[in-house]
Every structure is written in structure tokens, then in C-alpha cells.
Coordinates of C-alpha atoms in Angstrom, one line a residue:
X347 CA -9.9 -0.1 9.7
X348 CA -12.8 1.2 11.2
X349 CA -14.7 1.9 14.7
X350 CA -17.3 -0.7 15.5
X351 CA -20.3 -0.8 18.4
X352 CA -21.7 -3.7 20.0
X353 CA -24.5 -3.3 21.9
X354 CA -26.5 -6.7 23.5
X355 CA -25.7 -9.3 20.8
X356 CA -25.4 -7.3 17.6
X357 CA -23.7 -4.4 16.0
X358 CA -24.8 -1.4 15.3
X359 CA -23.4 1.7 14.0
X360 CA -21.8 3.8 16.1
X361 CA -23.4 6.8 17.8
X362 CA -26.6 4.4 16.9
X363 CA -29.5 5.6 19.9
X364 CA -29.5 2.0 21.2
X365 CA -30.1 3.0 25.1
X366 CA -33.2 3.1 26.4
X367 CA -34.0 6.1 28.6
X368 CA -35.3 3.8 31.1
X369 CA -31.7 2.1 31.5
X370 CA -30.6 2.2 35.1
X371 CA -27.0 3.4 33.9
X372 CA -27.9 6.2 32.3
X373 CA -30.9 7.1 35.4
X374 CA -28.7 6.3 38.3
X375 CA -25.3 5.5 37.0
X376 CA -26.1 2.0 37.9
X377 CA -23.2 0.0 35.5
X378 CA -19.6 -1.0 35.8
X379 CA -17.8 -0.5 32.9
X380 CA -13.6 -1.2 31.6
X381 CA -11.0 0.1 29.8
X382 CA -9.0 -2.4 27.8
X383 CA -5.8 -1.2 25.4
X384 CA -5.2 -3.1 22.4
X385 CA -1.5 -3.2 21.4
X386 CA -0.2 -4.8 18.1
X387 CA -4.3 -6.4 17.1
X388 CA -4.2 -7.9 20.9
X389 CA -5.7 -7.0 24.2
X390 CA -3.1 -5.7 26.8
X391 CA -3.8 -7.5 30.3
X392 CA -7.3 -8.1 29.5
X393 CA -7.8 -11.3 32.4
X394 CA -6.7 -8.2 34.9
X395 CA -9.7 -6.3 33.8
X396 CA -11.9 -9.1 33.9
X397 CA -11.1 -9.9 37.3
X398 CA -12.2 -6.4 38.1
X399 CA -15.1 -6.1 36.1
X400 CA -16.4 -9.6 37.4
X401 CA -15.4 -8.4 41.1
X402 CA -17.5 -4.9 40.5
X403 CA -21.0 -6.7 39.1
X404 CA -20.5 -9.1 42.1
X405 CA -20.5 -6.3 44.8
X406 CA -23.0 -4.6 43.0
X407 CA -25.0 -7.6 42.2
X408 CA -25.0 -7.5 38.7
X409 CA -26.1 -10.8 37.5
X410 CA -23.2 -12.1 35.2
X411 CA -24.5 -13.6 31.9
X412 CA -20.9 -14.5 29.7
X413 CA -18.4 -16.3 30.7
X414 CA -14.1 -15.1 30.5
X415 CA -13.8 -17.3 27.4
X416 CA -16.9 -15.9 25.8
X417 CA -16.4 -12.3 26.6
X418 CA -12.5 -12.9 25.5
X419 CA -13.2 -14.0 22.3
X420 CA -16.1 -11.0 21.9
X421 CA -13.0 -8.8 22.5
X422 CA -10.8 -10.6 19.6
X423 CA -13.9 -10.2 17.4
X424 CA -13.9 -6.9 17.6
X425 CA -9.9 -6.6 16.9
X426 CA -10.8 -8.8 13.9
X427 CA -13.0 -7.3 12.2
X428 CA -12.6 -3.7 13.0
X429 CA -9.0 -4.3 11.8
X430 CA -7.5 -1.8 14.5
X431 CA -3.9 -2.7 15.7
X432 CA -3.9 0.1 18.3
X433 CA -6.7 1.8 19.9
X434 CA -9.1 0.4 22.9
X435 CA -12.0 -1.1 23.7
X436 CA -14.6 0.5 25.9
X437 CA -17.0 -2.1 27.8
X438 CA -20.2 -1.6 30.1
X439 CA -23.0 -3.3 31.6
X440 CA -25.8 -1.6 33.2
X441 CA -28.3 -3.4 35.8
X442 CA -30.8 -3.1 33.2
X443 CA -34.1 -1.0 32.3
X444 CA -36.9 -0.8 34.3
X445 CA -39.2 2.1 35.1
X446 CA -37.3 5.1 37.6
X447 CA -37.2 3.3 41.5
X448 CA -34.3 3.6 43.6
X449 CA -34.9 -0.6 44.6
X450 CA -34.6 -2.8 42.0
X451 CA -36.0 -6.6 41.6
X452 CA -33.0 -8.6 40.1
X453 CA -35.4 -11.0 38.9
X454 CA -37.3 -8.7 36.8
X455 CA -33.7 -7.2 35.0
X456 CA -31.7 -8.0 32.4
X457 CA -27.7 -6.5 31.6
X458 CA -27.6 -4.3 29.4
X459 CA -23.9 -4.9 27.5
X460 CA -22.3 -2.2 25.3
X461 CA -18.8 -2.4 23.7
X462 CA -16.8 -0.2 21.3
X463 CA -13.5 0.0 19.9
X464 CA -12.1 2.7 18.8
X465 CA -8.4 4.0 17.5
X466 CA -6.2 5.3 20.0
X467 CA -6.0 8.9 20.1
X468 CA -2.4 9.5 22.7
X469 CA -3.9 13.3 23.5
X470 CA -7.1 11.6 25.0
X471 CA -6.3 11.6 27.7
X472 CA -14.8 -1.3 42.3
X473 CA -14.9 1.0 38.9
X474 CA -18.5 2.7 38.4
X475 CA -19.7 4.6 35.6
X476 CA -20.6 7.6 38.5
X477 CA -17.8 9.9 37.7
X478 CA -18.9 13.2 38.7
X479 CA -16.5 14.6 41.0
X480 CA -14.1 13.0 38.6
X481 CA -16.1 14.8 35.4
X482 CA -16.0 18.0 37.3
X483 CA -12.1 18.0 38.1
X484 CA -11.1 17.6 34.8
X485 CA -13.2 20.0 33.2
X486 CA -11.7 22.6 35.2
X487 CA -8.7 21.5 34.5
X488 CA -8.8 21.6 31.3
X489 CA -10.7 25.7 31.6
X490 CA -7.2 26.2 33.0
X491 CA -5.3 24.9 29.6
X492 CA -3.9 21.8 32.1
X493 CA -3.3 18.3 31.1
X494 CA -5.5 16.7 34.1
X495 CA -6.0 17.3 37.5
X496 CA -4.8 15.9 40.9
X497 CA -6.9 15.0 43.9
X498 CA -6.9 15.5 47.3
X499 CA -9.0 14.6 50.0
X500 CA -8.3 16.5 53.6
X501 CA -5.0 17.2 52.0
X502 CA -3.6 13.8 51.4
X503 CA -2.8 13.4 47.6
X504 CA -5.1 10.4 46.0
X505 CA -5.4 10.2 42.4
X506 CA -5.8 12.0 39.3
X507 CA -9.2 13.1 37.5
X508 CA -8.8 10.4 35.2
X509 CA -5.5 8.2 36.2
X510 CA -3.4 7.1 39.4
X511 CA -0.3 9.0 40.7
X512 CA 2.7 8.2 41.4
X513 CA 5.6 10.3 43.2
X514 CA 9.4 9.7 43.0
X515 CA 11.8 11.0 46.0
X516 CA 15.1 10.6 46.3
X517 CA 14.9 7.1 43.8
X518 CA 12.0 5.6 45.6
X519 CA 8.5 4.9 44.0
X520 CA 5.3 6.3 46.1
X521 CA 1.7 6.3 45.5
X522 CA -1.6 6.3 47.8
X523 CA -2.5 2.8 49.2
X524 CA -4.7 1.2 47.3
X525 CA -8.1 1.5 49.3
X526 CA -11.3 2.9 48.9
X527 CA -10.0 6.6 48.1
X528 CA -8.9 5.6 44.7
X529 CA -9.4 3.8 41.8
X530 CA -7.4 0.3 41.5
X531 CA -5.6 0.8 38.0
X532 CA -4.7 -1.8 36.4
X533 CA -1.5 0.1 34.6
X534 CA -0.9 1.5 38.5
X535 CA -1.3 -2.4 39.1
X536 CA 1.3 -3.3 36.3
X537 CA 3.9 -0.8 37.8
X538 CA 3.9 -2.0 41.1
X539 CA 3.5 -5.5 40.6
X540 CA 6.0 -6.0 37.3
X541 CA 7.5 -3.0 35.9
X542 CA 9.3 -1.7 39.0
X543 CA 10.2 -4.9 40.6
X544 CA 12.0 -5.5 37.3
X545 CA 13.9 -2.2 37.3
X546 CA 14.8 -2.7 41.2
X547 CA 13.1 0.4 41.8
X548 CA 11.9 0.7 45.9
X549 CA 7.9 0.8 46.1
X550 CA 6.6 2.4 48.9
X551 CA 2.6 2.3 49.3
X552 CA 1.5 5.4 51.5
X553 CA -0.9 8.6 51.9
X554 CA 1.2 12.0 51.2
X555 CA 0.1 15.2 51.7
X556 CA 0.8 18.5 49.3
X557 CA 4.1 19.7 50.5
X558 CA 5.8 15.9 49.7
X559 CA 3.9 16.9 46.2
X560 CA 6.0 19.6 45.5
X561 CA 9.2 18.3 46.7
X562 CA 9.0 15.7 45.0
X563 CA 11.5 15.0 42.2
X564 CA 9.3 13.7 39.4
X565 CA 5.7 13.1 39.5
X566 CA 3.7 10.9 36.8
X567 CA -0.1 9.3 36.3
X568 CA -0.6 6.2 34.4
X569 CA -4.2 5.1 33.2
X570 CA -4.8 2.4 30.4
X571 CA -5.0 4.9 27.5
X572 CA -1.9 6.9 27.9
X573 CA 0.3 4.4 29.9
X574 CA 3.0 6.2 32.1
X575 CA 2.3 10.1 31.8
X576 CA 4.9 12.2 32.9
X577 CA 4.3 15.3 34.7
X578 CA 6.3 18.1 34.0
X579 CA 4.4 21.5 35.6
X580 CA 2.0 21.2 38.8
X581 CA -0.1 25.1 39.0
X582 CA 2.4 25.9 36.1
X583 CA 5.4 25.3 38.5
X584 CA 8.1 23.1 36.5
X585 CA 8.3 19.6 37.9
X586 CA 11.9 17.4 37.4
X587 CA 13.5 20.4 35.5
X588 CA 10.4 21.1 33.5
X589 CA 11.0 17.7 31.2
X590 CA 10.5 14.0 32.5
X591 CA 12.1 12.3 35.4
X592 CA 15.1 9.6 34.7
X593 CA 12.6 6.5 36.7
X594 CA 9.6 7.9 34.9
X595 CA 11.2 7.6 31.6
X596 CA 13.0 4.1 32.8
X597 CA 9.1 3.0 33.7
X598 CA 7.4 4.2 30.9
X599 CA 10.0 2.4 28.5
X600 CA 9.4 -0.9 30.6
X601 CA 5.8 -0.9 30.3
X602 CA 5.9 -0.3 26.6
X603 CA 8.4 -3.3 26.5
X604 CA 5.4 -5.2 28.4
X605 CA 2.8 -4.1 26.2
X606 CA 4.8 -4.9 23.1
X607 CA 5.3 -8.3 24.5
X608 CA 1.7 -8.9 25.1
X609 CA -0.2 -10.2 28.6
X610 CA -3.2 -11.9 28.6

């Protein structure tokens, strides 16, 4: 078993200094990128993230050079012959490298394609590789000895550094409407299109301020890597008792059912 880098046709070792310092993504953060969870040697809803990945080059008018099929089996390939059952697989494309301009000429560009998979490490804890205010939340949560942080934008709760989240009052599911405020997760996704229909668990979709934060009964994230996350202290207060809510629990063992079942 061991961790394996792909970078524009050919592998390389990993940590190999492959990009050039004229590649848009690394000068403007000009790239789209995807997480991808293998579960059991197979890719966990890996047509969802291809859908978004194929969505994000079109609106950023990345020219798209490999087909679902193709870029499907590169992802089993990588499975195969790193030999890694669980872990993930990191994925991004870049406009390309030019000389530093703002405009670009799509003619005169090529994608640049990195991949790596790596095991899956559970404490690691429209989608752009321009991060920063993300970056910046998380590293001061983490200054602060916390798990992640949680956003909010003119007070309305929208998503974590890293992850969506989720809220759960009086037995009904909330989270922020999916809109240009947050990132479309596919595990957020998952639990609101599969795992809590199948638990008949009420989903409501809306924008809630602090105060419904901290009255809420449980609070969780979810992200690709870790799944469901519970949350069990907000600014060191205990959440649900201080241990994980009853529905977070019941979604966080459905999911794993999910991902144990496989979706392509």
C-alpha cells in the first residue's frame, strides 16, 4: 500500500516539484479541484463529483479534455495500484501556465491535471481552489485547540471552515439553503437527498442566525473526509449534553451503511 501522484499523464513521486511557477492555479488560484472518498478499494459517489467538477470548469471556462469514463477509470487506476482500500483521492486542474496576466487566451492554454491518493487519516479533518477566508478560519481555530470553525456572514450561520452544517431542533434537520454563500457538499448532498429521507427525518432548508445556534439540540458538519462530524462544544460550551445527538448518531450510522454499500 502506498501513496501515489499523478500529474498530466504520468506518475511521479509524490512531493515531486512538478508545477510550474507560471501555473495559473498556483498565481491566481485559477483551478477547480474535488474530493473523492474511497471506501472498501471503491470511489464513494464519485459521478456526484464529476458532475460538479464538470459544472465548475464550465463556468469557469476550463476547457474539458477527458471524458467521465476516462477520468473514472484514472480513479480505479489509482485504487489499483496504490492498493489503498480507504483513504481519498485529491483531484485538480488548473487553466494552465502562461506568463502572470489577469486575461487569459483559452487558445493559447492547456489544463494542467494533478491527482493523488492518499490513506485516510479520520483526525484530518462551484468549488475553487481560492480558500482563503476558509484557510484563515481554520487556522484560528485550530490556535484556539478547536476542531473547525463555523461561519457566519451578517450573523446568519453558513458553513464550516472546511465542511457544511447542519442543526437539529426539536427532531427536525436544518441547514443554510444551498446558494452562493456556501459550498454544495456532496456528503451535505447525500444527507438531504438519501440518508434523512430514509430515516423520515423533517429537512428544512433555511438561513439561521446565532441564537437558533445555541439552542439548538445537536449540531454536526459533514465534508467527504470525515462524513457526519458531531459537534459536541461551540466556544467550549457543551452541545447535546457534551456527547453526540441521538439523529446525528442515527445519520452518521446511515451514511456509513451508504458508503459501505457503494454509489457510483
Amino acid at each position: 500500500m502506498k501513496e501515489l501522484t499523478y500529474f498530466n499523464g504520468e506518475f511521479v513521486e509524490p512531493g515531486a516539484k512538478v508545477i510550474s511557477i507560471d501555473d495559473r492555479g498556483y498565481l491566481f488560484g485559477d483551478s477547480v479541484y474535488e474530493v473523492v472518498r474511497v471506501v472498501k478499494g471503491r470511489c464513494f459517489a464519485l459521478s456526484y463529483h464529476q458532475d460538479r467538477l464538470y459544472r465548475s470548469m464550465r463556468e469557469m471556462d476550463i476547457p474539458v479534455k477527458m471524458t467521465p469514463d476516462d477520468l473514472t477509470e484514472l480513479h480505479e487506476i489509482l485504487i489499483e495500484q496504490s492498493e489503498i482500500k480507504e483513504g481519498y483521492i485529491y483531484l485538480q486542474i488548473s487553466r494552465g501556465v502562461a506568463p502572470r496576466h489577469h486575461a487569459y487566451d483559452r487558445s493559447k492554454l492547456e489544463p494542467q491535471m494533478l491527482m493523488s491518493i492518499r490513506t485516510l487519516d479520520l483526525d484530518e479533518v462551484n468549488k475553487t481552489t481560492n480558500l482563503i477566508p476558509n484557510i484563515l478560519a481554520q487556522t484560528k481555530a485550530e490556535k484556539k485547540f478547536a476542531y473547525t470553525a463555523i461561519l457566519f456572514r451578517d450573523g446568519i450561520c453558513t458553513e464550516g471552515a472546511t465542511s457544511n452544517v447542519f442543526a437539529v431542533k426539536d427532531g427536525i434537520l436544518y441547514t443554510h439553503p444551498a446558494d452562493n454563500h456556501i459550498l454544495k457538499g456532496i456528503t451535505r448532498q447525500m444527507i438531504l437527498t438519501r440518508v434523512a429521507p430514509s430515516l423520515g427525518i423533517t429537512i428544512i432548508e433555511k438561513e439561521f442566525d446565532r441564537n437558533f445556534v445555541d439552542d439548538a439540540d445537536e449540531l454536526f458538519f459533514t465534508d467527504t473526509i470525515g462524513g457526519v462530524i458531531p459537534i459536541t462544544k461551540l466556544d467550549r460550551n457543551p452541545v447535546s449534553g457534551g456527547k453526540p445527538g441521538a439523529i446525528t448518531l442515527r445519520l452518521r450510522e446511515a451514511l456509513e451503511k451508504l458508503m459501505e454499500e457503494g454509489l457510483p
